C-alpha cells in the first residue's frame, strides 16, 4: 500500500443531519480519529472521553461503520459552573470502508476514553506476495 | 413644501435603541460553541463556598502520566499523551494529538492541599479541591442594641 492510498473517507456530522433530526437534547461532536492500515487489518482509534462500554454503539452496515457514543452531562451537586472552556456531548462519526473486511472478526476495545476498532481484511483484500518462477 | 418629521426621527431613535438592545442581548448570552481554551487540556471549573471542582478531558492519557500539583491557590496539571506509531502501518488519518502538556490555573481561593482528590474515569479528569478553612466566608451575626 502506498502512503497516498486513502481507503477510508470520513463523513462530517453536518452531512448526517440530512437523515433526520436528533432525538436527544445534547450537542454532538465528531470525535478525533486516527486511521491506519497494516497488511491484514484496518485500525480506527477514536477519542471519546466520557464514554463507557455501555453507552457506545458500533454498527457496520454495508460498507459504513458507524460509531455512536452517548455522554451524560457532567454536573456536581451544589456546585455552579464558574468558568468553561469546553463542552461535553455525544459523539457520532461514520466511516466508509472501501475494502472488503471480515465482518465477524471486527473487534473493539475501550480504554481511558479511547476506542480501538480492528477490522480484519477479507482474504481477498490481503496483500499477496507473488512468487516469480524462473522459466 | 416643508415637512415636519418629528415622528420619523423618533422612529429612527427607536430603531437605534432596538439595535443596542439586541447587541446587548448577544453579549450577555454569547454562543457557547466559541469557547477558546487557554491551553491544553481545556478546563471547566465549578465552585461553591466550600470548594472548587476542576474537570478536563484527557482521553488516552494514563493515570501514571498525569502530575497534579497544588500550591495555595494555584493548580498545575502536567503530563504527556503518548500515541505510539505502529511500525509498518500506513496512516490514512492522524487527528489525535500527542505530546506533553502543562497548565497552571489560578483558583478563586486557597485550597487544602492535603485533601485534594483527583479521579480519572473514561478519560475524564475530575479534581476536587476543598477550600482552606481560613479563607471561608464568615457569617457575621448582627446584635441588636437595646
mmCIF file of C-alpha atoms in Angstrom:
data_model
loop_
_atom_site.group_PDB
_atom_site.id
_atom_site.type_symbol
_atom_site.label_atom_id
_atom_site.label_comp_id
_atom_site.label_asym_id
_atom_site.label_seq_id
_atom_site.Cartn_x
_atom_site.Cartn_y
_atom_site.Cartn_z
ATOM 1 C CA UNK A 1 0.000 0.000 0.000
ATOM 2 C CA UNK A 2 1.436 3.362 -0.897
ATOM 3 C CA UNK A 3 1.163 6.295 1.509
ATOM 4 C CA UNK A 4 -1.421 8.176 -0.502
ATOM 5 C CA UNK A 5 -3.898 5.322 -0.813
ATOM 6 C CA UNK A 6 -6.966 6.556 1.034
ATOM 7 C CA UNK A 7 -9.315 3.660 1.501
ATOM 8 C CA UNK A 8 -11.432 5.377 4.143
ATOM 9 C CA UNK A 9 -13.284 8.627 3.787
ATOM 10 C CA UNK A 10 -14.928 10.202 6.755
ATOM 11 C CA UNK A 11 -18.254 11.957 6.735
ATOM 12 C CA UNK A 12 -18.770 15.119 8.683
ATOM 13 C CA UNK A 13 -21.544 15.447 11.228
ATOM 14 C CA UNK A 14 -23.305 18.120 9.211
ATOM 15 C CA UNK A 15 -23.875 15.700 6.372
ATOM 16 C CA UNK A 16 -25.517 13.172 8.621
ATOM 17 C CA UNK A 17 -28.122 15.683 9.726
ATOM 18 C CA UNK A 18 -29.919 15.151 6.426
ATOM 19 C CA UNK A 19 -31.104 11.771 7.585
ATOM 20 C CA UNK A 20 -33.294 13.248 10.264
ATOM 21 C CA UNK A 21 -33.373 15.115 13.497
ATOM 22 C CA UNK A 22 -31.643 14.043 16.616
ATOM 23 C CA UNK A 23 -33.940 12.960 19.386
ATOM 24 C CA UNK A 24 -31.549 13.904 22.138
ATOM 25 C CA UNK A 25 -31.131 17.385 23.504
ATOM 26 C CA UNK A 26 -27.341 17.160 23.536
ATOM 27 C CA UNK A 27 -24.593 18.552 21.394
ATOM 28 C CA UNK A 28 -22.999 16.051 19.074
ATOM 29 C CA UNK A 29 -19.325 16.086 18.240
ATOM 30 C CA UNK A 30 -17.216 14.427 15.604
ATOM 31 C CA UNK A 31 -14.565 12.539 17.547
ATOM 32 C CA UNK A 32 -10.926 12.889 16.545
ATOM 33 C CA UNK A 33 -9.756 9.708 14.886
ATOM 34 C CA UNK A 34 -6.571 8.037 13.713
ATOM 35 C CA UNK A 35 -6.938 5.563 10.878
ATOM 36 C CA UNK A 36 -4.161 3.229 9.883
ATOM 37 C CA UNK A 37 -3.793 0.094 7.898
ATOM 38 C CA UNK A 38 -1.480 -2.884 8.132
ATOM 39 C CA UNK A 39 -1.152 -5.864 5.811
ATOM 40 C CA UNK A 40 -4.015 -7.731 7.449
ATOM 41 C CA UNK A 41 -6.282 -5.167 9.095
ATOM 42 C CA UNK A 42 -7.585 -1.588 9.301
ATOM 43 C CA UNK A 43 -7.445 0.120 12.675
ATOM 44 C CA UNK A 44 -9.530 3.029 13.921
ATOM 45 C CA UNK A 45 -8.543 4.870 17.097
ATOM 46 C CA UNK A 46 -11.267 7.246 18.269
ATOM 47 C CA UNK A 47 -11.035 9.761 21.120
ATOM 48 C CA UNK A 48 -14.289 9.679 23.061
ATOM 49 C CA UNK A 49 -13.772 10.995 26.578
ATOM 50 C CA UNK A 50 -16.690 10.314 28.903
ATOM 51 C CA UNK A 51 -17.939 7.273 27.006
ATOM 52 C CA UNK A 52 -18.046 3.866 28.688
ATOM 53 C CA UNK A 53 -18.637 0.455 27.135
ATOM 54 C CA UNK A 54 -22.371 0.593 27.893
ATOM 55 C CA UNK A 55 -23.024 3.908 26.180
ATOM 56 C CA UNK A 56 -21.229 3.100 22.955
ATOM 57 C CA UNK A 57 -22.738 1.668 19.819
ATOM 58 C CA UNK A 58 -20.791 0.439 16.804
ATOM 59 C CA UNK A 59 -22.595 -0.820 13.733
ATOM 60 C CA UNK A 60 -21.432 -1.988 10.345
ATOM 61 C CA UNK A 61 -23.950 -1.637 7.581
ATOM 62 C CA UNK A 62 -22.907 -2.383 4.026
ATOM 63 C CA UNK A 63 -19.557 -0.640 3.945
ATOM 64 C CA UNK A 64 -20.311 2.067 6.502
ATOM 65 C CA UNK A 65 -19.036 1.723 10.025
ATOM 66 C CA UNK A 66 -20.913 3.961 12.465
ATOM 67 C CA UNK A 67 -19.651 4.857 15.884
ATOM 68 C CA UNK A 68 -22.114 6.363 18.307
ATOM 69 C CA UNK A 69 -21.340 7.349 21.876
ATOM 70 C CA UNK A 70 -23.712 8.877 24.372
ATOM 71 C CA UNK A 71 -22.330 11.082 27.099
ATOM 72 C CA UNK A 72 -24.319 12.273 30.055
ATOM 73 C CA UNK A 73 -23.863 15.889 31.105
ATOM 74 C CA UNK A 74 -21.391 16.360 33.887
ATOM 75 C CA UNK A 75 -22.760 18.051 36.951
ATOM 76 C CA UNK A 76 -21.621 18.420 40.505
ATOM 77 C CA UNK A 77 -24.328 18.784 43.065
ATOM 78 C CA UNK A 78 -24.159 22.036 44.963
ATOM 79 C CA UNK A 79 -21.587 23.493 42.615
ATOM 80 C CA UNK A 80 -22.179 26.029 39.899
ATOM 81 C CA UNK A 81 -20.136 26.440 36.763
ATOM 82 C CA UNK A 82 -17.915 29.478 37.051
ATOM 83 C CA UNK A 83 -15.623 29.022 34.072
ATOM 84 C CA UNK A 84 -15.967 26.874 30.976
ATOM 85 C CA UNK A 85 -13.541 26.078 28.192
ATOM 86 C CA UNK A 86 -15.132 23.001 26.706
ATOM 87 C CA UNK A 87 -18.490 21.383 26.376
ATOM 88 C CA UNK A 88 -19.474 17.781 26.607
ATOM 89 C CA UNK A 89 -21.797 15.983 24.248
ATOM 90 C CA UNK A 90 -22.431 12.828 22.295
ATOM 91 C CA UNK A 91 -20.137 11.553 19.596
ATOM 92 C CA UNK A 92 -21.026 10.328 16.185
ATOM 93 C CA UNK A 93 -18.960 9.528 13.150
ATOM 94 C CA UNK A 94 -19.346 7.342 10.087
ATOM 95 C CA UNK A 95 -16.504 5.682 8.264
ATOM 96 C CA UNK A 96 -16.788 4.422 4.745
ATOM 97 C CA UNK A 97 -14.731 1.270 4.425
ATOM 98 C CA UNK A 98 -13.671 0.822 0.837
ATOM 99 C CA UNK A 99 -12.058 -2.599 1.035
ATOM 100 C CA UNK A 100 -13.716 -5.902 1.944
ATOM 101 C CA UNK A 101 -13.415 -6.754 5.628
ATOM 102 C CA UNK A 102 -14.310 -9.829 7.617
ATOM 103 C CA UNK A 103 -17.362 -8.591 9.497
ATOM 104 C CA UNK A 104 -17.391 -11.355 12.077
ATOM 105 C CA UNK A 105 -13.831 -10.594 13.047
ATOM 106 C CA UNK A 106 -14.324 -6.918 13.954
ATOM 107 C CA UNK A 107 -13.081 -6.245 17.463
ATOM 108 C CA UNK A 108 -13.472 -3.134 19.610
ATOM 109 C CA UNK A 109 -11.901 -2.176 22.907
ATOM 110 C CA UNK A 110 -12.335 0.913 25.044
ATOM 111 C CA UNK A 111 -9.727 2.237 27.443
ATOM 112 C CA UNK A 112 -9.371 5.647 29.102
ATOM 113 C CA UNK A 113 -11.966 7.132 26.788
ATOM 114 C CA UNK A 114 -10.248 5.905 23.621
ATOM 115 C CA UNK A 115 -11.986 3.445 21.348
ATOM 116 C CA UNK A 116 -9.898 0.994 19.339
ATOM 117 C CA UNK A 117 -11.531 -0.832 16.448
ATOM 118 C CA UNK A 118 -9.789 -3.527 14.438
ATOM 119 C CA UNK A 119 -11.307 -4.539 11.107
ATOM 120 C CA UNK A 120 -9.570 -7.596 9.741
ATOM 121 C CA UNK A 121 -9.230 -7.568 5.981
ATOM 122 C CA UNK A 122 -11.020 -10.166 3.982
ATOM 123 C CA UNK A 123 -8.740 -12.793 2.462
ATOM 124 C CA UNK A 124 -9.339 -11.331 -0.991
ATOM 125 C CA UNK A 125 -8.101 -7.897 0.113
ATOM 126 C CA UNK A 126 -4.925 -9.025 1.817
ATOM 127 C CA UNK A 127 -1.647 -8.114 0.254
ATOM 128 C CA UNK A 128 -0.299 -11.149 -1.505
ATOM 129 C CA UNK A 129 3.260 -11.697 -2.465
ATOM 130 C CA UNK A 130 3.545 -13.068 -5.986
ATOM 131 C CA UNK A 131 6.259 -15.572 -6.432
ATOM 132 C CA UNK A 132 8.186 -15.263 -9.635
ATOM 133 C CA UNK A 133 9.178 -18.537 -11.117
ATOM 134 C CA UNK A 134 12.143 -18.838 -13.309
ATOM 135 C CA UNK A 135 11.037 -20.207 -16.612
ATOM 136 C CA UNK B 1 -43.234 72.363 0.733
ATOM 137 C CA UNK B 2 -41.839 71.931 4.170
ATOM 138 C CA UNK B 3 -42.269 68.682 6.003
ATOM 139 C CA UNK B 4 -42.163 68.344 9.677
ATOM 140 C CA UNK B 5 -40.782 64.944 10.529
ATOM 141 C CA UNK B 6 -40.656 64.616 14.249
ATOM 142 C CA UNK B 7 -42.346 61.241 14.019
ATOM 143 C CA UNK B 8 -39.644 59.906 11.652
ATOM 144 C CA UNK B 9 -36.705 60.930 13.802
ATOM 145 C CA UNK B 10 -38.263 59.376 16.849
ATOM 146 C CA UNK B 11 -38.754 56.197 14.807
ATOM 147 C CA UNK B 12 -35.024 56.086 13.963
ATOM 148 C CA UNK B 13 -34.179 56.674 17.589
ATOM 149 C CA UNK B 14 -36.361 53.784 18.421
ATOM 150 C CA UNK B 15 -34.587 51.620 15.816
ATOM 151 C CA UNK B 16 -31.194 52.528 17.267
ATOM 152 C CA UNK B 17 -32.372 51.662 20.712
ATOM 153 C CA UNK B 18 -33.673 48.329 19.467
ATOM 154 C CA UNK B 19 -30.357 47.587 17.806
ATOM 155 C CA UNK B 20 -28.485 48.366 21.010
ATOM 156 C CA UNK B 21 -30.826 46.107 22.922
ATOM 157 C CA UNK B 22 -30.211 43.257 20.504
ATOM 158 C CA UNK B 23 -26.429 43.745 20.665
ATOM 159 C CA UNK B 24 -26.585 43.743 24.425
ATOM 160 C CA UNK B 25 -28.618 40.553 24.378
ATOM 161 C CA UNK B 26 -26.000 38.773 22.289
ATOM 162 C CA UNK B 27 -23.218 39.980 24.568
ATOM 163 C CA UNK B 28 -24.949 38.628 27.623
ATOM 164 C CA UNK B 29 -25.581 35.240 26.044
ATOM 165 C CA UNK B 30 -22.540 34.619 23.858
ATOM 166 C CA UNK B 31 -22.524 31.482 21.786
ATOM 167 C CA UNK B 32 -21.168 28.681 23.946
ATOM 168 C CA UNK B 33 -19.662 26.937 20.957
ATOM 169 C CA UNK B 34 -16.954 29.523 20.512
ATOM 170 C CA UNK B 35 -15.201 28.713 23.775
ATOM 171 C CA UNK B 36 -11.468 29.121 23.412
ATOM 172 C CA UNK B 37 -9.347 27.107 25.800
ATOM 173 C CA UNK B 38 -6.367 28.889 27.310
ATOM 174 C CA UNK B 39 -4.241 25.793 26.810
ATOM 175 C CA UNK B 40 -4.244 22.017 26.773
ATOM 176 C CA UNK B 41 -6.132 20.447 28.401
ATOM 177 C CA UNK B 42 -9.242 22.604 28.254
ATOM 178 C CA UNK B 43 -10.695 23.003 31.735
ATOM 179 C CA UNK B 44 -14.078 23.614 33.255
ATOM 180 C CA UNK B 45 -14.376 24.986 36.762
ATOM 181 C CA UNK B 46 -17.274 24.561 39.151
ATOM 182 C CA UNK B 47 -17.345 26.194 42.538
ATOM 183 C CA UNK B 48 -19.291 26.956 45.674
ATOM 184 C CA UNK B 49 -18.323 28.458 49.022
ATOM 185 C CA UNK B 50 -16.874 25.146 50.240
ATOM 186 C CA UNK B 51 -14.565 24.327 47.372
ATOM 187 C CA UNK B 52 -13.888 24.068 43.688
ATOM 188 C CA UNK B 53 -14.070 21.251 41.130
ATOM 189 C CA UNK B 54 -11.856 21.329 38.035
ATOM 190 C CA UNK B 55 -12.535 18.986 35.123
ATOM 191 C CA UNK B 56 -10.572 18.224 31.956
ATOM 192 C CA UNK B 57 -10.803 15.760 29.109
ATOM 193 C CA UNK B 58 -7.672 13.651 28.755
ATOM 194 C CA UNK B 59 -8.576 10.657 26.614
ATOM 195 C CA UNK B 60 -5.846 8.087 26.208
ATOM 196 C CA UNK B 61 -3.693 9.501 28.977
ATOM 197 C CA UNK B 62 -2.537 7.011 31.561
ATOM 198 C CA UNK B 63 -3.049 7.873 35.220
ATOM 199 C CA UNK B 64 0.659 7.483 35.876
ATOM 200 C CA UNK B 65 1.440 10.060 33.206
ATOM 201 C CA UNK B 66 -0.536 12.832 34.907
ATOM 202 C CA UNK B 67 1.017 15.011 37.578
ATOM 203 C CA UNK B 68 -1.088 17.358 39.671
ATOM 204 C CA UNK B 69 0.422 19.994 41.930
ATOM 205 C CA UNK B 70 -1.379 22.403 44.211
ATOM 206 C CA UNK B 71 0.248 25.336 45.959
ATOM 207 C CA UNK B 72 -2.051 27.746 47.779
ATOM 208 C CA UNK B 73 -4.475 28.903 45.106
ATOM 209 C CA UNK B 74 -2.610 27.646 42.058
ATOM 210 C CA UNK B 75 -3.248 24.292 40.398
ATOM 211 C CA UNK B 76 -0.857 22.703 37.921
ATOM 212 C CA UNK B 77 -1.740 19.786 35.690
ATOM 213 C CA UNK B 78 1.023 18.350 33.570
ATOM 214 C CA UNK B 79 1.796 15.124 31.815
ATOM 215 C CA UNK B 80 2.176 13.505 28.469
ATOM 216 C CA UNK B 81 -0.074 11.900 25.950
ATOM 217 C CA UNK B 82 1.701 9.166 24.106
ATOM 218 C CA UNK B 83 0.400 7.733 20.878
ATOM 219 C CA UNK B 84 2.732 5.013 19.670
ATOM 220 C CA UNK B 85 3.250 4.918 15.922
ATOM 221 C CA UNK B 86 2.653 1.463 14.563
ATOM 222 C CA UNK B 87 5.625 0.169 12.617
ATOM 223 C CA UNK B 88 4.903 -0.817 9.049
ATOM 224 C CA UNK B 89 1.398 0.660 9.048
ATOM 225 C CA UNK B 90 0.243 3.246 6.570
ATOM 226 C CA UNK B 91 -1.669 6.099 8.137
ATOM 227 C CA UNK B 92 -4.753 7.425 6.406
ATOM 228 C CA UNK B 93 -5.686 9.926 9.041
ATOM 229 C CA UNK B 94 -3.973 11.287 12.118
ATOM 230 C CA UNK B 95 -6.162 13.704 14.008
ATOM 231 C CA UNK B 96 -5.266 12.781 17.550
ATOM 232 C CA UNK B 97 -2.583 14.911 19.109
ATOM 233 C CA UNK B 98 0.262 13.591 21.169
ATOM 234 C CA UNK B 99 2.972 15.162 23.254
ATOM 235 C CA UNK B 100 3.495 16.664 26.648
ATOM 236 C CA UNK B 101 1.282 19.246 28.288
ATOM 237 C CA UNK B 102 1.471 21.542 31.257
ATOM 238 C CA UNK B 103 -1.024 24.031 32.512
ATOM 239 C CA UNK B 104 -1.324 26.170 35.614
ATOM 240 C CA UNK B 105 -4.508 27.913 36.630
ATOM 241 C CA UNK B 106 -5.354 30.262 39.462
ATOM 242 C CA UNK B 107 -8.181 29.115 41.709
ATOM 243 C CA UNK B 108 -10.653 31.574 43.216
ATOM 244 C CA UNK B 109 -9.329 30.849 46.726
ATOM 245 C CA UNK B 110 -6.559 28.888 48.505
ATOM 246 C CA UNK B 111 -7.343 25.184 48.971
ATOM 247 C CA UNK B 112 -6.486 22.452 51.474
ATOM 248 C CA UNK B 113 -3.623 20.805 49.624
ATOM 249 C CA UNK B 114 -3.814 17.666 51.774
ATOM 250 C CA UNK B 115 -7.437 16.950 50.861
ATOM 251 C CA UNK B 116 -7.309 17.355 47.099
ATOM 252 C CA UNK B 117 -8.957 14.410 45.386
ATOM 253 C CA UNK B 118 -8.387 13.585 41.722
ATOM 254 C CA UNK B 119 -10.023 10.840 39.669
ATOM 255 C CA UNK B 120 -9.624 9.750 36.077
ATOM 256 C CA UNK B 121 -12.529 7.868 34.570
ATOM 257 C CA UNK B 122 -13.055 7.156 30.872
ATOM 258 C CA UNK B 123 -10.631 9.905 30.015
ATOM 259 C CA UNK B 124 -12.325 12.483 32.217
ATOM 260 C CA UNK B 125 -10.160 14.052 34.890
ATOM 261 C CA UNK B 126 -12.017 15.431 37.915
ATOM 262 C CA UNK B 127 -10.081 17.297 40.608
ATOM 263 C CA UNK B 128 -11.923 18.232 43.804
ATOM 264 C CA UNK B 129 -10.279 20.907 45.879
ATOM 265 C CA UNK B 130 -11.796 21.857 49.256
ATOM 266 C CA UNK B 131 -11.424 25.454 50.302
ATOM 267 C CA UNK B 132 -8.948 26.367 53.020
ATOM 268 C CA UNK B 133 -10.833 26.846 56.276
ATOM 269 C CA UNK B 134 -9.145 30.175 56.956
ATOM 270 C CA UNK B 135 -10.417 31.633 53.702
ATOM 271 C CA UNK B 136 -14.026 30.526 54.070
ATOM 272 C CA UNK B 137 -16.546 33.285 54.380
ATOM 273 C CA UNK B 138 -17.529 34.068 57.953
ATOM 274 C CA UNK B 139 -21.045 34.703 58.951
ATOM 275 C CA UNK B 140 -21.318 37.865 60.965
ATOM 276 C CA UNK B 141 -24.102 37.964 63.435
ATOM 277 C CA UNK B 142 -25.791 41.240 63.984
ATOM 278 C CA UNK B 143 -26.508 42.175 67.556
ATOM 279 C CA UNK B 144 -29.460 44.210 68.353
ATOM 280 C CA UNK B 145 -28.721 47.068 70.638
ATOM 281 C CA UNK B 146 -31.492 47.788 73.001
#
